[in-house]
Short mmCIF file of C-alpha atoms in Angstrom, two decimals:
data_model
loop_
_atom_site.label_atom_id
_atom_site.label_comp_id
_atom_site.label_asym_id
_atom_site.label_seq_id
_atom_site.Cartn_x
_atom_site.Cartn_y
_atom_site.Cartn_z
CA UNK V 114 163.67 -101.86 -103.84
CA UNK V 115 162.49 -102.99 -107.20
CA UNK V 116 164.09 -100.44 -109.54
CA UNK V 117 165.79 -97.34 -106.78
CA UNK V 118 165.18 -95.00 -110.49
CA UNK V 119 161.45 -96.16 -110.52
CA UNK V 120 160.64 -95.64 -106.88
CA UNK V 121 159.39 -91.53 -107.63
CA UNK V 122 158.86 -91.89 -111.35
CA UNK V 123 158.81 -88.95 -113.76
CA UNK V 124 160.06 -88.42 -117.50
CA UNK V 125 162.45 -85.81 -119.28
CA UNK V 126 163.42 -84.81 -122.75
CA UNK V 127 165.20 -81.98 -124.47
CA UNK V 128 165.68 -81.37 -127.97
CA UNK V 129 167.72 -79.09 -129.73
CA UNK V 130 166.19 -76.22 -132.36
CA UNK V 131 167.78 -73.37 -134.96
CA UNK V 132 169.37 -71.45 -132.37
CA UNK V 133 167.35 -72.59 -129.59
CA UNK V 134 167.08 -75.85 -127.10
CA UNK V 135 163.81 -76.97 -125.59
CA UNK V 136 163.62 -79.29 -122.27
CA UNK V 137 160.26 -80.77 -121.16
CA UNK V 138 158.97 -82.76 -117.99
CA UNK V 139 156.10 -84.44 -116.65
CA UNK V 140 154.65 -82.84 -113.26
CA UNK V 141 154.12 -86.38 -111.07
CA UNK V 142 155.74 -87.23 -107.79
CA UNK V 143 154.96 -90.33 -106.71
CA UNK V 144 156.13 -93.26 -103.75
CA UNK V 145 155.71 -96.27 -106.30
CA UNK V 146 152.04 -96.52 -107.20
CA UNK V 147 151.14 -93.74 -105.09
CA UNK V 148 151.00 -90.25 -106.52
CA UNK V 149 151.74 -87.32 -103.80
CA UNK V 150 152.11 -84.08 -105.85
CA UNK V 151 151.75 -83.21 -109.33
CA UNK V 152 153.26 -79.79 -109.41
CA UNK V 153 156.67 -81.28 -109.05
CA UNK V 154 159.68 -79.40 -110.91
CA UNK V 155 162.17 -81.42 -112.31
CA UNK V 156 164.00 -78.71 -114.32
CA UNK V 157 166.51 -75.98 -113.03
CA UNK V 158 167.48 -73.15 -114.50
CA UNK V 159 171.28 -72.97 -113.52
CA UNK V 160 172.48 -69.72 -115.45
CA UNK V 161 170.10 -67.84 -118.05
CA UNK V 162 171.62 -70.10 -120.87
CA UNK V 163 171.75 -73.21 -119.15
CA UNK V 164 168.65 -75.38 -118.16
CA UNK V 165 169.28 -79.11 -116.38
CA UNK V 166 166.76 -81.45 -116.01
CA UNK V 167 167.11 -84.10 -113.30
CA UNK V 168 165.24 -87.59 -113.02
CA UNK V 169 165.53 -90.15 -110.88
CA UNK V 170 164.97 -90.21 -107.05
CA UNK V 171 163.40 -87.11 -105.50
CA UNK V 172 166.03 -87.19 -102.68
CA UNK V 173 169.13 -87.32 -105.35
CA UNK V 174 167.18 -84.58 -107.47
CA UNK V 175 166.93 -81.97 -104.65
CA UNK V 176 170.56 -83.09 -103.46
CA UNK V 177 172.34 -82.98 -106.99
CA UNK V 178 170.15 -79.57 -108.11
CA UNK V 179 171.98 -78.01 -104.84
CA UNK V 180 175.23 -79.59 -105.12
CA UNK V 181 175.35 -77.93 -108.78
CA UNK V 182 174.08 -74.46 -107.80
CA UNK V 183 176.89 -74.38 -105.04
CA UNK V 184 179.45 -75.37 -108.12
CA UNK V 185 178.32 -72.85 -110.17
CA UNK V 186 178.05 -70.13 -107.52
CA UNK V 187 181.65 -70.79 -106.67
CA UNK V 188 182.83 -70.82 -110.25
CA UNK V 189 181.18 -67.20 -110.45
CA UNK V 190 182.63 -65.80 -107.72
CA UNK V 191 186.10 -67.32 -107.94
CA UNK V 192 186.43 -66.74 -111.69
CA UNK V 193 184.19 -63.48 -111.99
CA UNK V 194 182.58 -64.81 -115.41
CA UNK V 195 179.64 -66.98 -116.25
CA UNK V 196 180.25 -70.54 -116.74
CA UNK V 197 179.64 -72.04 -120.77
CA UNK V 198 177.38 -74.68 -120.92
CA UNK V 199 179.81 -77.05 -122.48
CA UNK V 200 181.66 -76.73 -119.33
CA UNK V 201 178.83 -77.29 -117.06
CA UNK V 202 178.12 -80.16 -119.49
CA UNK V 203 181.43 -81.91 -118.49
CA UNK V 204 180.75 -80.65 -114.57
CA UNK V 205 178.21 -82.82 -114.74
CA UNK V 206 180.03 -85.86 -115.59
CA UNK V 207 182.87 -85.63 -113.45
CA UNK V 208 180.56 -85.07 -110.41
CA UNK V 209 178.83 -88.08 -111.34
CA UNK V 210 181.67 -89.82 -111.80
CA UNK V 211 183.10 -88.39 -108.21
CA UNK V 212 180.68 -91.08 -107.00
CA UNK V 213 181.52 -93.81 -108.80
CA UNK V 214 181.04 -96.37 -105.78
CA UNK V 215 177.77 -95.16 -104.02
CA UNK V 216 175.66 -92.66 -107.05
CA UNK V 217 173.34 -90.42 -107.55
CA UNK V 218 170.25 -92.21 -108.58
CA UNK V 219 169.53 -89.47 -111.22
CA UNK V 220 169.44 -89.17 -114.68
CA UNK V 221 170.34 -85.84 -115.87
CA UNK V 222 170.07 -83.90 -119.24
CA UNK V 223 171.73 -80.39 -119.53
CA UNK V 224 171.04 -78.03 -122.03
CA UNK V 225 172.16 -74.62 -123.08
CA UNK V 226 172.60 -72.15 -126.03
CA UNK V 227 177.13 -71.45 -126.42
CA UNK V 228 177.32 -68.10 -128.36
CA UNK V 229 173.89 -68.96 -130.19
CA UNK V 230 174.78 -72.76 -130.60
CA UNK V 231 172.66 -75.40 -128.78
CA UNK V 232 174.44 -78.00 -125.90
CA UNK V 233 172.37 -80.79 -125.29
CA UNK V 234 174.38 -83.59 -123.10
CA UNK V 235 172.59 -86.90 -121.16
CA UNK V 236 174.09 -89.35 -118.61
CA UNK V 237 174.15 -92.25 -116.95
CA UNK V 238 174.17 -92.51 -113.06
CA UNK V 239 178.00 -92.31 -113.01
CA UNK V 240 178.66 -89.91 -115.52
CA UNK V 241 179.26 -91.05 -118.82
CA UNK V 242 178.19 -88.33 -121.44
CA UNK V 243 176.25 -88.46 -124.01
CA UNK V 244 176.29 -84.98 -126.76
CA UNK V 245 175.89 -86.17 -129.83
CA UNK V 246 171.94 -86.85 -131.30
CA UNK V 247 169.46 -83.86 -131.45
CA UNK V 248 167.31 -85.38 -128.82
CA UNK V 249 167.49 -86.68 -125.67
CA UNK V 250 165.36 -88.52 -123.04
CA UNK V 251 165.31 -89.61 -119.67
CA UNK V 252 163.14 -91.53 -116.85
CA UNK V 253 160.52 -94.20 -116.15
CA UNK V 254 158.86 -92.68 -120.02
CA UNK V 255 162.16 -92.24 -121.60
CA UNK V 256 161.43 -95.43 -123.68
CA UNK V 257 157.89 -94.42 -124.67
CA UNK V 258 159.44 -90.37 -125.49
CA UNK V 259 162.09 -92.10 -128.06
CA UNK V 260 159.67 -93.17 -130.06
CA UNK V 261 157.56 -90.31 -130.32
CA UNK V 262 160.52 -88.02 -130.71
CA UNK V 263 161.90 -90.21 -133.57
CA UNK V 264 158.56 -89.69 -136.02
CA UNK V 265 157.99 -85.93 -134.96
CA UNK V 266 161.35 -84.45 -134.85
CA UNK V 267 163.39 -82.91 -137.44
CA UNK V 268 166.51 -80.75 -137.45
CA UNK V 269 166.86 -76.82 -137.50
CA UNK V 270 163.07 -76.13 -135.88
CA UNK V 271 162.19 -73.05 -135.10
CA UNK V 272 161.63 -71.88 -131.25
CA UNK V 273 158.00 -72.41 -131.64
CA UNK V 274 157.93 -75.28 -133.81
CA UNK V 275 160.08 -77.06 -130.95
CA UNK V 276 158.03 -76.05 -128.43
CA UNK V 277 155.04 -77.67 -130.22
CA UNK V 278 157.15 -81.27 -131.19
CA UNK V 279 158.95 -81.39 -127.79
CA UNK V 280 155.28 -81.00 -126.40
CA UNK V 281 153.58 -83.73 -127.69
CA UNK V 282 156.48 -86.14 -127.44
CA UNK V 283 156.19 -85.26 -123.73
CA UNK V 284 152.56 -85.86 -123.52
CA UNK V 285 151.99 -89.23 -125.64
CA UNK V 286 155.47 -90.27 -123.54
CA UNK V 287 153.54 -90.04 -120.48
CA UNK V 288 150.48 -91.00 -121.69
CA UNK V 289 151.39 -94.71 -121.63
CA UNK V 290 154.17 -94.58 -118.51
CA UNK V 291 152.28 -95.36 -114.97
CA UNK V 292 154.94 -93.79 -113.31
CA UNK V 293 154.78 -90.03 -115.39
CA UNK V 294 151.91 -87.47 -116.40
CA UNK V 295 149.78 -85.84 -114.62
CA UNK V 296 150.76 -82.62 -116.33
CA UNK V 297 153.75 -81.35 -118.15
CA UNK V 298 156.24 -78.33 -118.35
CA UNK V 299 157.82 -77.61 -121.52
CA UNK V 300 160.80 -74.83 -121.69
CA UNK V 301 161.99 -73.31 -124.93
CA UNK V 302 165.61 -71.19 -124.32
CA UNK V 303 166.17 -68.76 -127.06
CA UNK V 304 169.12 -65.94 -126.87
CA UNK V 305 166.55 -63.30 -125.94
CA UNK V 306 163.93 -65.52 -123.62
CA UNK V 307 163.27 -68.49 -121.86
CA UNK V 308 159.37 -69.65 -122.07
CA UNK V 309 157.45 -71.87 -119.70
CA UNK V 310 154.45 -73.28 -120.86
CA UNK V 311 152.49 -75.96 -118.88
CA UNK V 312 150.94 -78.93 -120.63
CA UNK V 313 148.06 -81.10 -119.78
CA UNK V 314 148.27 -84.98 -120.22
CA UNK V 315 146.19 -87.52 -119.44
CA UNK V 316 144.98 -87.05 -115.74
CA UNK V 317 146.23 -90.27 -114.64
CA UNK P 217 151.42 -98.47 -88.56
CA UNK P 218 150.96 -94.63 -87.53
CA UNK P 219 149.01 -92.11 -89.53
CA UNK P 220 150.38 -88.62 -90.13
CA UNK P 221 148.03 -85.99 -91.87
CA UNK P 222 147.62 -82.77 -92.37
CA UNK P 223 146.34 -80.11 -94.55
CA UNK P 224 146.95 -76.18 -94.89
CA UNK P 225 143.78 -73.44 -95.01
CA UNK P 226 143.74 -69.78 -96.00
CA UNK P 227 145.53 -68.76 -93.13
CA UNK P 228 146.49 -72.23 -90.81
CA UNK P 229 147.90 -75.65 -90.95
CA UNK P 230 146.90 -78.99 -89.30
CA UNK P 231 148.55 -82.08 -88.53
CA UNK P 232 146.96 -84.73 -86.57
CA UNK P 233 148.41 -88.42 -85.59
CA UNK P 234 147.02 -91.54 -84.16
CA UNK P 235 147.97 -91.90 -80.52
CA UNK P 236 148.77 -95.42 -80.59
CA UNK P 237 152.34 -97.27 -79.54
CA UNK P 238 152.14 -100.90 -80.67
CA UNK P 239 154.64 -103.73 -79.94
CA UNK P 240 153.16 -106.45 -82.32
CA UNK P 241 149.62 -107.44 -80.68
CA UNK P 242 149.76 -105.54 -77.76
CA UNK P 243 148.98 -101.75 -77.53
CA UNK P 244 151.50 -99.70 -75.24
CA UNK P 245 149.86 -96.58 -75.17
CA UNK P 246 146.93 -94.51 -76.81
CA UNK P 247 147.69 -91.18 -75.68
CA UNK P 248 151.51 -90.84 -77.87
CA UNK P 249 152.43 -87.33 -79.11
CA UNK P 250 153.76 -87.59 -82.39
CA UNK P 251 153.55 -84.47 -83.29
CA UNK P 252 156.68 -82.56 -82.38
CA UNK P 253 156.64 -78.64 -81.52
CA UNK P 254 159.44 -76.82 -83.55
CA UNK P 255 158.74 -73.45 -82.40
CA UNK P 256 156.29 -71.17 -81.27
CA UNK P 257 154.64 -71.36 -85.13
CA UNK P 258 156.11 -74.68 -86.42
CA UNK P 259 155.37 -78.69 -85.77
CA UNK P 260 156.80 -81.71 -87.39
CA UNK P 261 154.24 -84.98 -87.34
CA UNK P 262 156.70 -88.11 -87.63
CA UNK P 263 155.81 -91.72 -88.79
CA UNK P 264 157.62 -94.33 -87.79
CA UNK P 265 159.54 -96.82 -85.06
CA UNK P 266 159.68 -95.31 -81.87
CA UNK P 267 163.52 -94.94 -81.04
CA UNK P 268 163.36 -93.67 -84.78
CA UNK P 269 160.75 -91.08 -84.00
CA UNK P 270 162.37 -90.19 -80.67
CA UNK P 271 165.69 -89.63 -81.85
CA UNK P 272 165.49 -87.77 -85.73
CA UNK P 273 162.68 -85.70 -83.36
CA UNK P 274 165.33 -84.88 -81.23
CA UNK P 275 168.48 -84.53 -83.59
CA UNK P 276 165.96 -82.02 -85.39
CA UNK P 277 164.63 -79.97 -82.94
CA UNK P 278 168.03 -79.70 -81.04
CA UNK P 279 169.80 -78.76 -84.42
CA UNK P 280 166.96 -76.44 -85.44
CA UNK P 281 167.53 -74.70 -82.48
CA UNK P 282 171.55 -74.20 -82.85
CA UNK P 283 170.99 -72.65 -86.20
CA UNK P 284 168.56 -70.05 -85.08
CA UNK P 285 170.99 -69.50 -82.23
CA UNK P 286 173.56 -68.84 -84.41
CA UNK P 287 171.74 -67.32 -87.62
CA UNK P 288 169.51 -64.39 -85.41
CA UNK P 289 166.63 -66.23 -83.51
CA UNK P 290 164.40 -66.54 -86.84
CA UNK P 291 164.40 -69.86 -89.68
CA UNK P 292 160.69 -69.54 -92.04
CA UNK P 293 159.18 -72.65 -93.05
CA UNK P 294 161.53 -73.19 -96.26
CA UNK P 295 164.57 -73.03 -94.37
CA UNK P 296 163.47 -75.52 -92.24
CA UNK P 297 161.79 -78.06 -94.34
CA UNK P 298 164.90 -77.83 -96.88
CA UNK P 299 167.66 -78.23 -93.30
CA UNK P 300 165.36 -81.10 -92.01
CA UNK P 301 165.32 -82.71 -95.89
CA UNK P 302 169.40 -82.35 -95.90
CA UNK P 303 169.19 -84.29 -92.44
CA UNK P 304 167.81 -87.36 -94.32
CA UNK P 305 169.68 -86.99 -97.16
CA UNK P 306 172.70 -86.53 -95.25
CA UNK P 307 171.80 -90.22 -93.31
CA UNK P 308 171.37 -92.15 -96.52
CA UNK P 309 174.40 -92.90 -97.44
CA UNK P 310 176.10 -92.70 -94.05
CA UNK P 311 177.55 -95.69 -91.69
CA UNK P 312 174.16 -95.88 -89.88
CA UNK P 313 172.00 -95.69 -92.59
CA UNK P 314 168.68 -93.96 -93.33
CA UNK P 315 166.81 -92.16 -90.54
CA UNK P 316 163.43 -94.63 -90.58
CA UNK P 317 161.23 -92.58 -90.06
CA UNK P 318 158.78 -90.15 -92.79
CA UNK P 319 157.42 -86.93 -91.77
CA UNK P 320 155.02 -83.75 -92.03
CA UNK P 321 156.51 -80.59 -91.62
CA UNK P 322 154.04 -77.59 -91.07
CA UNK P 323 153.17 -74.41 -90.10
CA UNK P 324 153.06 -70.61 -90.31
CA UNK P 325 155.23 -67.71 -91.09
CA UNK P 326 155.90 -64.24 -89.35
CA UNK P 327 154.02 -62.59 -92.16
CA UNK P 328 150.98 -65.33 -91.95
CA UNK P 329 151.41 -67.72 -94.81
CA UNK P 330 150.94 -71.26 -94.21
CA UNK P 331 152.67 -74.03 -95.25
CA UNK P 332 152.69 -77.93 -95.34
CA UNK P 333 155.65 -80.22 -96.20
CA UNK P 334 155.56 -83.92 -96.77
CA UNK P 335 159.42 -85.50 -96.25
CA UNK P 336 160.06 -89.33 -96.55
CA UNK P 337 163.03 -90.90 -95.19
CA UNK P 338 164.92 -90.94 -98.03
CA UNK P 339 165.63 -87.02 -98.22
CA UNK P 340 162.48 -86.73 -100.47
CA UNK P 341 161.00 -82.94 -99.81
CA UNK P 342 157.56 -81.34 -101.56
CA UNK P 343 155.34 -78.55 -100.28
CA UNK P 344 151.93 -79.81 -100.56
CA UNK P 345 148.56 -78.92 -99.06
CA UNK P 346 146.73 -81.67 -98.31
CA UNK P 347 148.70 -85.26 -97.32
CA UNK P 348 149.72 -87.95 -95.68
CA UNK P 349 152.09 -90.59 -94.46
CA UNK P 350 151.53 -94.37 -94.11
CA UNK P 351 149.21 -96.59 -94.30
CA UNK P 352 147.08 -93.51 -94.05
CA UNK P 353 147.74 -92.50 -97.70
CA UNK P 354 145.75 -95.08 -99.04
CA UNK P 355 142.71 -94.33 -96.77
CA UNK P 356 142.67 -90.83 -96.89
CA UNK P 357 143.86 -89.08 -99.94
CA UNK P 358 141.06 -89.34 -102.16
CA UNK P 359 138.95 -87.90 -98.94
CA UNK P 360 141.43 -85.04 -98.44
CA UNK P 361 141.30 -84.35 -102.18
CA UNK P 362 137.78 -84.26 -102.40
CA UNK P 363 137.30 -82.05 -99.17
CA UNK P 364 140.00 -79.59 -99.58
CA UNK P 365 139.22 -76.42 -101.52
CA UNK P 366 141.92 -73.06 -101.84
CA UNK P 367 142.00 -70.79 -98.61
CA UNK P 368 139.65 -72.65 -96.18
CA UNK P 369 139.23 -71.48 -92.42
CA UNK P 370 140.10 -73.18 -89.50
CA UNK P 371 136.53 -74.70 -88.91
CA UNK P 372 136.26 -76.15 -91.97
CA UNK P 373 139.89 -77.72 -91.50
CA UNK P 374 138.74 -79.21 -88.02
CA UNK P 375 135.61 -80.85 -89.87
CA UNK P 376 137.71 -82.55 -92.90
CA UNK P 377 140.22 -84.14 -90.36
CA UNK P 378 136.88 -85.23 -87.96
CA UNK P 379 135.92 -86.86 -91.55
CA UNK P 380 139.47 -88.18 -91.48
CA UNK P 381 139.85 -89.86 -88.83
CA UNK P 382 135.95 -91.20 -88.70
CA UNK P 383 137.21 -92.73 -92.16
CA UNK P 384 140.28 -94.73 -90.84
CA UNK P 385 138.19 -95.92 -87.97
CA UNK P 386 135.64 -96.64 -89.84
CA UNK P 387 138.06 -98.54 -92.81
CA UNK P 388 141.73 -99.43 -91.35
CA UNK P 389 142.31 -102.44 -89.90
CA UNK P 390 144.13 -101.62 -86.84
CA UNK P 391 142.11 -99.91 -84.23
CA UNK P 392 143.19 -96.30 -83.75
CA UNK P 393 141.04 -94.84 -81.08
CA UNK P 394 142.65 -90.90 -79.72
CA UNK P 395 144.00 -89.20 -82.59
CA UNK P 396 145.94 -85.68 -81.48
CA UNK P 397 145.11 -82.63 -83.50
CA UNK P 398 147.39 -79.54 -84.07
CA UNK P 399 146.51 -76.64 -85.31
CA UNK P 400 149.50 -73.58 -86.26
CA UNK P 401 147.99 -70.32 -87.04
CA UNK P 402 149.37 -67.05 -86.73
CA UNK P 403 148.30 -66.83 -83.30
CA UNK P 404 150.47 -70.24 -82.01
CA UNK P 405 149.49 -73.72 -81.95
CA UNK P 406 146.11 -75.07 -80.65
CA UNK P 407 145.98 -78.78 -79.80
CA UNK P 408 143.34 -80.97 -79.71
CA UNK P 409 142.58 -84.71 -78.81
CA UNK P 410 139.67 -86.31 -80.69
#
């Protein structure tokens, strides 16, 4: 298999804002050059202040998304309290890490909002963490996302000014990647809300 | 070398296969049900080699059966799609490897709504309403995306897969003469042989 993290495609990014994080995704699912869906979710709300975004293989997304609801569910009910997302953050890592010898082909990116403050964390397959830039990217785009990201962002955006930057990094990401597009879902978390808003792209 | 497709209407689903067993040149049999009855109101089209087919068929509708058993007689279209997806993904990364074979899972709830859902053999899992698996994909899915339009009836269904499979014997290289047609509504499943 030329490239296991290229066989379904798809991109992710997530940025952090005042107060607020933002995570975005394209809609494709594909079997190499084939497209089958493009209404495919690729982030998860785990908790109301937590949001992870998986890419990678579509088997590894659906199998890591339910391995990490089961952790958290158990974490509620066995400590009675919600989980922080810096915790989750490192939950992440050591479950990637837990299969060091045979992984997950996914690349995830968790973010949250800690008493107002904004988590964003990436990974490798295995689990090493990544927490400390403002933005993050992941997936067959995550290249073409950088850039954009790089010339639009800036620090301390507002919820709606993020939505707007994370947005069209998304969307000229995708524009050039074969393997992403065909529509996009951008999430902003604030304290009070979490807003979905779904994105055209290029209908290729 | 099979084609699985299928598509979901207003109120219905339909999967239909190709009836042919091959063994390199020579054709076994024309007449091969590969569509596999769940229950009364669900069917599972598989793609792939036949001890393949045979057995994850089996494995499925054996362990589908235990779990109603033992959860209250009753598993909706979700359940199942998402148990046979943790199936595959379970086989992946075990000692005998991936099951090799891809599938469409479809049908209809107790409460009437339809659904379609296209698995690979990887553990991959999407709810869809028009598709298909193999060689198949390439033929048909620009047909099935221009045909299909939201809440269609069940004779309109019958007449995109007629277009379906005139197109793959029309434009597919191997020969595929009898194709077997299921339809699930919410009265049971209707099958036909075109």
């Amino acid at each position: 298999m030329s490239g296991i993290f290229e066989y379904n495609g798809g991109s992710i990014v997530g940025m952090k804002g005042k107060n607020c994080i933002a995570m975005a995704c394209d809609r494709r699912f594909g079997q190499q050059m084939s497209t089958i869906t493009t209404n495919y979710q690729k982030v998860f709300k785990i908790q109301d202040n937590i949001l992870l975004a998986l890419s990678g293989l579509n088997s590894d997304i659906h199998t890591f998304y339910a391995l990490m609801e089961k952790e958290i569910n158990l974490y509620n009910l066995k400590e009675n309290r919600k989980m922080k997302p810096s915790t989750f953050a490192n939950l992440v890592a050591s479950s990637l890490y837990e299969r060091r010898f045979g992984p997950f082909f996914v690349t995830p990116i968790v973010a949250g909002l800690e008493n107002g403050k904004p988590i964003l964390a990436t990974y490798d397959s295995i689990g090493c963490k990544s927490d400390l830039d403002d933005f993050q990217v992941g997936g067959t785009g995550g290249n073409y996302i950088y850039g954009a990201c790089e010339a639009f962002f800036k620090p301390d955006l507002s919820p709606e000014e993020l939505e707007e930057v994370i947005g069209q990094s998304l969307v000229s990401g995708c524009d050039r990647d074969s393997l992403s597009g065909w529509g996009g879902v951008v999430y902003v978390l604030t304290e009070q809300k979490l807003t979905v808003k779904i994105l055209k792209t290029k209908q290729t | 070398m099979d084609s699985i497709f299928g598509l979901q209407g207003g109120d219905f689903v339909i999967i239909a296969c190709d009836g042919s067993i091959a063994h390199s040149i020579l054709k076994i049999k024309e007449t091969e049900d590969k569509i596999l009855k769940l229950d009364d109101h669900k069917i599972f089209g598989i793609s792939g080699e036949g001890a393949d087919r045979n057995s994850f068929g089996e494995i499925v509708h054996k362990n589908h059966c235990l779990i109603r058993y033992k959860t209250g007689g009753y598993m909706n279209l979700q359940e199942t799609a998402h148990f046979v997806r943790s199936m595959y993904a379970q086989a992946i990364r075990s000692r005998d490897g991936p099951h090799q074979c891809n599938g469409l899972l479809g049908g209809v709830d107790s409460d009437g709504t339809p659904s379609l859902y296209w698995l690979d053999y990887l553990g991959s899992l999407q709810k869809i309403t028009r598709g298909a698996q193999g060689y198949a994909n390439y033929f048909l899915l620009g047909l099935l995306d221009n045909q299909y339009k939201p809440n269609l009836i069940k004779e309109e269904g019958i007449e995109i897969i007629k277009k379906c499979i005139k197109e793959l014997q029309t434009r597919f290289l191997i020969a595929q003469n009898k194709f077997i047609v299921k339809i699930v509504t919410k009265q049971g499943i209707e099958v036909i042989t075109i």
